[in-house]
PDB file of C-alpha atoms in Angstrom:
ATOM      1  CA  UNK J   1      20.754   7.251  -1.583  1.00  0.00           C
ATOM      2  CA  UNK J   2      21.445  10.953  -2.092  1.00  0.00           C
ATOM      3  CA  UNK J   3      18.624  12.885  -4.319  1.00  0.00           C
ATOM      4  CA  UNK J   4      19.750  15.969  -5.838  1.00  0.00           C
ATOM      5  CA  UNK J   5      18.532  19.439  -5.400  1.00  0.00           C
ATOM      6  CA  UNK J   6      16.057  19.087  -8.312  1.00  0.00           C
ATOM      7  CA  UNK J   7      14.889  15.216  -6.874  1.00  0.00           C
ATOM      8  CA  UNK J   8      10.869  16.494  -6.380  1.00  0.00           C
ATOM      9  CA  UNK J   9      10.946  17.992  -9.751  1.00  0.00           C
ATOM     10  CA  UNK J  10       7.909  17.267 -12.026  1.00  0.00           C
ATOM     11  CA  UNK J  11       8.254  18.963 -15.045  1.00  0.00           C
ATOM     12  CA  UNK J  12      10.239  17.634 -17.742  1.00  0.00           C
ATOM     13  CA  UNK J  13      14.186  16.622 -17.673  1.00  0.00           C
ATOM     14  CA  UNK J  14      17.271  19.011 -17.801  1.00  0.00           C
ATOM     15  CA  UNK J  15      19.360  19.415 -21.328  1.00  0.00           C
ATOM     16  CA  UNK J  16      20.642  16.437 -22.277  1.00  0.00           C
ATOM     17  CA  UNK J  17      17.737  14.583 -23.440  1.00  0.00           C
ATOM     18  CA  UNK J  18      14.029  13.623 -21.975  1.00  0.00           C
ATOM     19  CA  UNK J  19      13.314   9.643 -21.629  1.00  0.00           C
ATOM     20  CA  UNK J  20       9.291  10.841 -21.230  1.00  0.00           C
ATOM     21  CA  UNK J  21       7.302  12.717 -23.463  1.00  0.00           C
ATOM     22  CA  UNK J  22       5.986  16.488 -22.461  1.00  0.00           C
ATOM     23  CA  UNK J  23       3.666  16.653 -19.108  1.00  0.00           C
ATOM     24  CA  UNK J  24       4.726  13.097 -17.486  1.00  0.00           C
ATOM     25  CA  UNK J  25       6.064  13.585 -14.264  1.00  0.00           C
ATOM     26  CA  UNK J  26      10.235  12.839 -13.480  1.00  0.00           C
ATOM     27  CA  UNK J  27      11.834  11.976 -10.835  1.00  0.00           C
ATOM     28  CA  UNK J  28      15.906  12.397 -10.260  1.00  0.00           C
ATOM     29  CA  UNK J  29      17.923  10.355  -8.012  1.00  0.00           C
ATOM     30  CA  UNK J  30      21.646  10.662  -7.626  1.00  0.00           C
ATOM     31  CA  UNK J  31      23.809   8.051  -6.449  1.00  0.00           C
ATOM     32  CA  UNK J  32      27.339   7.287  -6.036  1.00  0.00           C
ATOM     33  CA  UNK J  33      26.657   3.527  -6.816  1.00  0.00           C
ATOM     34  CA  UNK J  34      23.951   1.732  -8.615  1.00  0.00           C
ATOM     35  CA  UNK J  35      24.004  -0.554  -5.506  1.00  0.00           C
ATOM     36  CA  UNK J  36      22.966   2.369  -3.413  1.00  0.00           C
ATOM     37  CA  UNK J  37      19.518   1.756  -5.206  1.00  0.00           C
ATOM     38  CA  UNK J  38      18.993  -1.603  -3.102  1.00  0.00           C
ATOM     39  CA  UNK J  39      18.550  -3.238  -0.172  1.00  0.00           C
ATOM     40  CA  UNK J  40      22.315  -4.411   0.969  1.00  0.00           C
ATOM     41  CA  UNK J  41      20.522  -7.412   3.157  1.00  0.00           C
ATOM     42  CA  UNK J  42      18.782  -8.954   0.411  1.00  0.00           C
ATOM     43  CA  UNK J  43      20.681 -12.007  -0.819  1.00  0.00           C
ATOM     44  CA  UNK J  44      18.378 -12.432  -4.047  1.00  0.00           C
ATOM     45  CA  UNK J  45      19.695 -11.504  -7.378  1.00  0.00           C
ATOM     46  CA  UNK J  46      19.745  -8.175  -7.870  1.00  0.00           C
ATOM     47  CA  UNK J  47      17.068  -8.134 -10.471  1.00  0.00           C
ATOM     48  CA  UNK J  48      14.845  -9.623  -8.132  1.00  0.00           C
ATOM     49  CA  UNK J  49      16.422  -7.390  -5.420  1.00  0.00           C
ATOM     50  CA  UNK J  50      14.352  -5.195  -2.511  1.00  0.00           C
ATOM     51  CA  UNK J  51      14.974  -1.468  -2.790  1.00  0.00           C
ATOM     52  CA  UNK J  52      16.631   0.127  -0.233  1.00  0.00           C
ATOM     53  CA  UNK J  53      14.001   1.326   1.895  1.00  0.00           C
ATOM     54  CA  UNK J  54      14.877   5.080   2.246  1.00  0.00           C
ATOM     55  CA  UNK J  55      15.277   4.695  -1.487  1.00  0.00           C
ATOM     56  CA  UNK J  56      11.667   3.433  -1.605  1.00  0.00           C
ATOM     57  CA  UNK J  57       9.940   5.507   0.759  1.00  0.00           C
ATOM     58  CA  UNK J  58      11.423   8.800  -1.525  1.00  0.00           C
ATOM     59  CA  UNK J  59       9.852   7.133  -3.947  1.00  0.00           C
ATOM     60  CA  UNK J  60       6.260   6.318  -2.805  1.00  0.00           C
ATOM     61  CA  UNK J  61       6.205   9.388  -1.037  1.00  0.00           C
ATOM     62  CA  UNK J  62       6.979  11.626  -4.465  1.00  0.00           C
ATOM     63  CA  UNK J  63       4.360   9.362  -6.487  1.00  0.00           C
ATOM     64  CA  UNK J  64       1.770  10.156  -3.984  1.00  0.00           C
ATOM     65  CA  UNK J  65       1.200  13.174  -4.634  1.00  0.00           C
ATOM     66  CA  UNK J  66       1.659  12.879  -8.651  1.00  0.00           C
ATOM     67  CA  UNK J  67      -2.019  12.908  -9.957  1.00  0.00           C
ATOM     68  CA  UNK J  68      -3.270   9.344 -10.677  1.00  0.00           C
ATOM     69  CA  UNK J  69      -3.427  10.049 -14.484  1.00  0.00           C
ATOM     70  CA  UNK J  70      -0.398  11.249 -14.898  1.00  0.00           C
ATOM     71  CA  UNK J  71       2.321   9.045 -16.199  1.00  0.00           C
ATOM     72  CA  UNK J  72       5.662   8.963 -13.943  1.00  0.00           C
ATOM     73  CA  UNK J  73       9.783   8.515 -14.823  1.00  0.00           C
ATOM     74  CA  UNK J  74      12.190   7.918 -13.165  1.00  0.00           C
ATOM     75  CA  UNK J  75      15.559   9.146 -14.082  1.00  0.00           C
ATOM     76  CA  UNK J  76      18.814   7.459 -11.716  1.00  0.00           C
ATOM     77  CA  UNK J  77      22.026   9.572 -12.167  1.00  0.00           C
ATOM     78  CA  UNK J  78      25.160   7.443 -10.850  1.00  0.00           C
ATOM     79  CA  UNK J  79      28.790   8.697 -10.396  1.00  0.00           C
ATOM     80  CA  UNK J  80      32.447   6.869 -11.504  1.00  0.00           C
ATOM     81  CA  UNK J  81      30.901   4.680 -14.186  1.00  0.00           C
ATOM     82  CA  UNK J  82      29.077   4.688 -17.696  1.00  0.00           C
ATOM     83  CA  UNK J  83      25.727   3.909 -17.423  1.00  0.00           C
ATOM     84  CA  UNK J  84      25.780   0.997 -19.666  1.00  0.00           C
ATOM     85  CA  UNK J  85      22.516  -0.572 -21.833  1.00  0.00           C
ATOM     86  CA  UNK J  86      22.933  -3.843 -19.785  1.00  0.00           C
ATOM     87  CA  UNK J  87      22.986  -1.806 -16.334  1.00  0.00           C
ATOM     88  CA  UNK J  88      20.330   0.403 -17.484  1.00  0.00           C
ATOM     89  CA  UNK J  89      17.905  -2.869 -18.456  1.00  0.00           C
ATOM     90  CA  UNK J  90      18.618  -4.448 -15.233  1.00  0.00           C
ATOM     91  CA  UNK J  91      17.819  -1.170 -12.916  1.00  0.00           C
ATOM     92  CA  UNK J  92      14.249  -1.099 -15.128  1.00  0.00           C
ATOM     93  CA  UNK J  93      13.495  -4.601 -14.485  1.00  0.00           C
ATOM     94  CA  UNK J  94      14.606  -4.713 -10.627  1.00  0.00           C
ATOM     95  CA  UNK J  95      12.593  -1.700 -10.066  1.00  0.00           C
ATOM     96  CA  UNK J  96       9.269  -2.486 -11.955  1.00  0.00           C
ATOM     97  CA  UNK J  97       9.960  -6.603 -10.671  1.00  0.00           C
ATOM     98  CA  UNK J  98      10.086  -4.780  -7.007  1.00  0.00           C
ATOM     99  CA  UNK J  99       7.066  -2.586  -7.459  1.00  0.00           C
ATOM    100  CA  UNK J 100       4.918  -5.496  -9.301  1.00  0.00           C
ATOM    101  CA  UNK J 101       5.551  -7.733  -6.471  1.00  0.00           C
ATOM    102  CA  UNK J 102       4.556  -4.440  -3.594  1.00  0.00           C
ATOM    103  CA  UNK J 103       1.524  -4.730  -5.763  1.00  0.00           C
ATOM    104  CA  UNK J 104       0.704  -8.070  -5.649  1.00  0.00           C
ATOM    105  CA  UNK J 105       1.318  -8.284  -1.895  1.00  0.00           C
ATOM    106  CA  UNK J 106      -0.648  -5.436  -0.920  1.00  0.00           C
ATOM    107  CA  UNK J 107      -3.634  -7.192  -3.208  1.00  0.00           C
ATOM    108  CA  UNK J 108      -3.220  -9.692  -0.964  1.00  0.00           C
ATOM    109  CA  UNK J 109      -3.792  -8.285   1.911  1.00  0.00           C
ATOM    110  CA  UNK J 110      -6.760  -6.414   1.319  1.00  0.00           C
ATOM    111  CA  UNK J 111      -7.637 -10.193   0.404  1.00  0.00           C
ATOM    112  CA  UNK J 112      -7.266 -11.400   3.631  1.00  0.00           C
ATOM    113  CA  UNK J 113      -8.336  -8.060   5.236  1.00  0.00           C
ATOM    114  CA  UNK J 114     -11.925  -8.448   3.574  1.00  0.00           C
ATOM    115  CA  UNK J 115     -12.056 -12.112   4.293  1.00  0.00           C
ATOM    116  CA  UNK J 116     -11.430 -11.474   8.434  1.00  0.00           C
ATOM    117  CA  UNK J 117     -14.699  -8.655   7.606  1.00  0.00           C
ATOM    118  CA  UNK J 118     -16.447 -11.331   6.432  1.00  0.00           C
ATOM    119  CA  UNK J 119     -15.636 -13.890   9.278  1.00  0.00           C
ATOM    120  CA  UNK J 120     -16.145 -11.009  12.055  1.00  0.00           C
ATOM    121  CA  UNK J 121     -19.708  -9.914  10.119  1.00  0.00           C
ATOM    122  CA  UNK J 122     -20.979 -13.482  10.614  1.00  0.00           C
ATOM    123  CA  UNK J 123     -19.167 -13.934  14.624  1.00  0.00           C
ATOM    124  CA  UNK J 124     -21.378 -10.658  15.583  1.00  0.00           C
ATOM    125  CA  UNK J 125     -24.353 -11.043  13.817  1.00  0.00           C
ATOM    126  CA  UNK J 126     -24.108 -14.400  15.718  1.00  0.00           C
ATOM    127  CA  UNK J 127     -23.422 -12.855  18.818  1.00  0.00           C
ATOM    128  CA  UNK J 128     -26.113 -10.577  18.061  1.00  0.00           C
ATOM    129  CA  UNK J 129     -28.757 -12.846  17.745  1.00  0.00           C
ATOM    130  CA  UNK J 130     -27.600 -14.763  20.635  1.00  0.00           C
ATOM    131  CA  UNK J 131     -27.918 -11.597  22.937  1.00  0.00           C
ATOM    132  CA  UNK J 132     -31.367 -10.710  21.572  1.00  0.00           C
ATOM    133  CA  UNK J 133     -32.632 -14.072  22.655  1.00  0.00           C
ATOM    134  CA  UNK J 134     -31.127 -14.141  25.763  1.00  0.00           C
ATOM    135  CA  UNK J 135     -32.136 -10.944  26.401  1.00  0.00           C
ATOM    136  CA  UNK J 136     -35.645 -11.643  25.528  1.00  0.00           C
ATOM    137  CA  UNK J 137     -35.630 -14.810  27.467  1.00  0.00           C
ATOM    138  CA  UNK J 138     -34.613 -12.802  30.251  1.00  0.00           C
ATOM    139  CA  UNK J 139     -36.985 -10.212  30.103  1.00  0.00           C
ATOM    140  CA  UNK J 140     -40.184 -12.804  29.868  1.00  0.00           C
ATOM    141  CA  UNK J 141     -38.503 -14.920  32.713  1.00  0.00           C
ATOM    142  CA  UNK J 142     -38.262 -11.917  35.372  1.00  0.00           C
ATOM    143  CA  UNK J 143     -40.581  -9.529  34.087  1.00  0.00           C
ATOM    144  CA  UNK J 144     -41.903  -7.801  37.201  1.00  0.00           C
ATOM    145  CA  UNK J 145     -37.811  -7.702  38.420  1.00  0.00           C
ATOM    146  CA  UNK J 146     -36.297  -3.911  37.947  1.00  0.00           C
ATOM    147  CA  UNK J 147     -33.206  -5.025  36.721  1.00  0.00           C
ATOM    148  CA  UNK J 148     -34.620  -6.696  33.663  1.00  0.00           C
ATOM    149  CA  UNK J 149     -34.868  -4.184  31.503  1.00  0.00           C
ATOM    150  CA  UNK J 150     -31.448  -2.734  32.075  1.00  0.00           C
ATOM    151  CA  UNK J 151     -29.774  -6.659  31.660  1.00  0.00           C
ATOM    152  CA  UNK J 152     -32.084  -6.478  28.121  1.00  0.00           C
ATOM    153  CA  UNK J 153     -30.441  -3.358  26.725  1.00  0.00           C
ATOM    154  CA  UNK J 154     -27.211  -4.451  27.447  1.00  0.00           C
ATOM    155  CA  UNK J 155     -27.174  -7.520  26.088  1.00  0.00           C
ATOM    156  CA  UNK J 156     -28.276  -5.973  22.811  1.00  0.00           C
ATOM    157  CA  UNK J 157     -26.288  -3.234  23.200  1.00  0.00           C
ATOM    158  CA  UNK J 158     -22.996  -5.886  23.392  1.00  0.00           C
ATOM    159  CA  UNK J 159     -24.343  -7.766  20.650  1.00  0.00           C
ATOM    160  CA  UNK J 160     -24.068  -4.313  18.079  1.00  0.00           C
ATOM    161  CA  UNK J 161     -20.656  -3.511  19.103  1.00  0.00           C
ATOM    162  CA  UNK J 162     -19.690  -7.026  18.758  1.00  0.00           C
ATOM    163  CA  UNK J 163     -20.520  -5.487  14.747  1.00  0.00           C
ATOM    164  CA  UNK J 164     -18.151  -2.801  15.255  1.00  0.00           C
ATOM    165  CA  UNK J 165     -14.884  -4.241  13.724  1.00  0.00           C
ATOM    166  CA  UNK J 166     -16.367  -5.704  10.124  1.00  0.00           C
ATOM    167  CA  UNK J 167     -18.594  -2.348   9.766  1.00  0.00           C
ATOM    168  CA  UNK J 168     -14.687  -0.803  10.157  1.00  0.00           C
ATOM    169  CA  UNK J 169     -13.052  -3.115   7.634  1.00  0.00           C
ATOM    170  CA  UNK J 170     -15.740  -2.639   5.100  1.00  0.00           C
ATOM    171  CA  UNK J 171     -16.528   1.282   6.164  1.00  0.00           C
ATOM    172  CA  UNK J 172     -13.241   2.668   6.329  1.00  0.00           C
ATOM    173  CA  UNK J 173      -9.802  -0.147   6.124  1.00  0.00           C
ATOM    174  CA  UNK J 174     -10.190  -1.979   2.655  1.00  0.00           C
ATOM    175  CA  UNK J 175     -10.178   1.361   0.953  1.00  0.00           C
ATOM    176  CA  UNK J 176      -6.417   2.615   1.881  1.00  0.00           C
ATOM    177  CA  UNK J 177      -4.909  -0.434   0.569  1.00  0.00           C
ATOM    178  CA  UNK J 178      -6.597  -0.362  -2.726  1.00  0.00           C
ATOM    179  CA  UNK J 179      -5.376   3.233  -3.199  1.00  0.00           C
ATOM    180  CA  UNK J 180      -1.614   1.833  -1.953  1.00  0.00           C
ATOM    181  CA  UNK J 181      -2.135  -1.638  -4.416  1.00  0.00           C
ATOM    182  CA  UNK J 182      -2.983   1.015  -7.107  1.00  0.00           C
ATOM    183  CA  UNK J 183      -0.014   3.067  -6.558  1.00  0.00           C
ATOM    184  CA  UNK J 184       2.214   0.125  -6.330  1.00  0.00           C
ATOM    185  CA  UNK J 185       0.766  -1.127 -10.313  1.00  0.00           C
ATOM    186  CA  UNK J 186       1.436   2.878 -11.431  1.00  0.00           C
ATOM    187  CA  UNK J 187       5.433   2.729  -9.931  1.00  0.00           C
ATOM    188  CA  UNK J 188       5.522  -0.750 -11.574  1.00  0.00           C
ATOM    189  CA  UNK J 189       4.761   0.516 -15.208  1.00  0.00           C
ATOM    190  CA  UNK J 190       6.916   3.423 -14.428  1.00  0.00           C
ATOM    191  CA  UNK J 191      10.096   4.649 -17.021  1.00  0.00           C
ATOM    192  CA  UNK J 192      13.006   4.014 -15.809  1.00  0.00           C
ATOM    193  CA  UNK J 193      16.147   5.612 -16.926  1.00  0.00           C
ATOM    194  CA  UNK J 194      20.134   5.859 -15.921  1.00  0.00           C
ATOM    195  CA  UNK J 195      22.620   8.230 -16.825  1.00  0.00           C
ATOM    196  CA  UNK J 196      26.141   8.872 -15.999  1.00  0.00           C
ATOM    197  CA  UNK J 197      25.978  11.588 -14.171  1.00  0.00           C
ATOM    198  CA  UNK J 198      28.751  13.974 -16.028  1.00  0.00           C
ATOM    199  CA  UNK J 199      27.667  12.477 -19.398  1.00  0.00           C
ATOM    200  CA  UNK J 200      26.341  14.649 -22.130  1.00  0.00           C
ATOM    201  CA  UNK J 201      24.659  12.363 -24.037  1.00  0.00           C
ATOM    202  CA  UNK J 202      20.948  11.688 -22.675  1.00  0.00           C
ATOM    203  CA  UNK J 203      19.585   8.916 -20.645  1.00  0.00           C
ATOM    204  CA  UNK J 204      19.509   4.888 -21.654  1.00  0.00           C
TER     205      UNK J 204
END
């Protein structure tokens, strides 16, 4: 994939014709080959194709910092070819199929990520419980030793760090991969456009 000079561009499109209305955010690609566009490994169909991954990390990255409101296009300009209607359908539906589906599978795993919180919050308030009993059974059973007291502390002490990793996924993990799921549902309902790009006529 090979962005032109004016790739991270966000106002509105060149002469030629605008596929989004005023204030929406655009973003030009130029490639030699629609193909370019896609992952070259993927034997699916290439509606239902991966994107390259350079091609998608441009991508993400440029959306990231577009403000969440803010609609977002997406304008593809290919060279050696007419950017037909059929082409031009195809590219929007692989690329909002391929974002839809980064979506769903980032949903997922915050799924899974929130269901291993909720396993680990029960294993260490387990554990803690455990170590306050032992500790306390400890404690009553050797009461005049010096040691007691410090074998008492630590067991408790182990049992709230055994806490550690759900406070983390519910404190601080689940939060990143909503944002990311979120992004992923904005790219998906993103315009799409191709041109050719020596044409004069604007985008399909």
């Amino acid at each position: 994939m090979i962005p032109t000079p004016a790739s991270a561009a966000t106002s509105g499109l060149p002469s030629g014709g605008s596929p989004a209305a005023e204030g929406r955010a655009v973003l030009e690609l130029h490639v030699a080959e629609l193909r370019q566009l896609f992952n070259s490994m993927d034997p699916a169909p290439f509606r239902e194709r991966d994107l390259d991954p350079k091609a998608q990390d441009y991508i993400v990255d440029w959306a990231r910092e577009v403000p969440a409101p803010r609609p977002m296009a997406l304008v593809v300009r290919i060279d050696g070819r007419t950017a037909t209607p059929e082409s031009a359908s195809m590219l929007r539906d692989a690329v909002g199929e391929y974002f839809r589906q980064r979506a769903l599978s980032t949903r997922r795993q915050m799924r899974r990520l929130l269901r291993l919180g909720r396993i680990s919050l029960l294993i260490g308030l387990v554990f803690l419980a455990i170590a306050f009993f032992v500790g306390e059974f400890i404690a009553g059973l050797f009461d005049k030793e010096r040691y007691t007291r410090l074998v008492q502390e630590s067991l408790v002490i182990g049992g709230w760090v055994a806490l550690w990793r759900p406070m983390e996924i519910f404190l601080y993990d689940w939060w990143p991969i909503r944002e990311e799921t979120r992004l992923y549902e904005r790219l998906s309902r993103m315009d799409v456009h191709l041109v050719c790009a020596g044409a004069e006529g604007g985008p399909s």
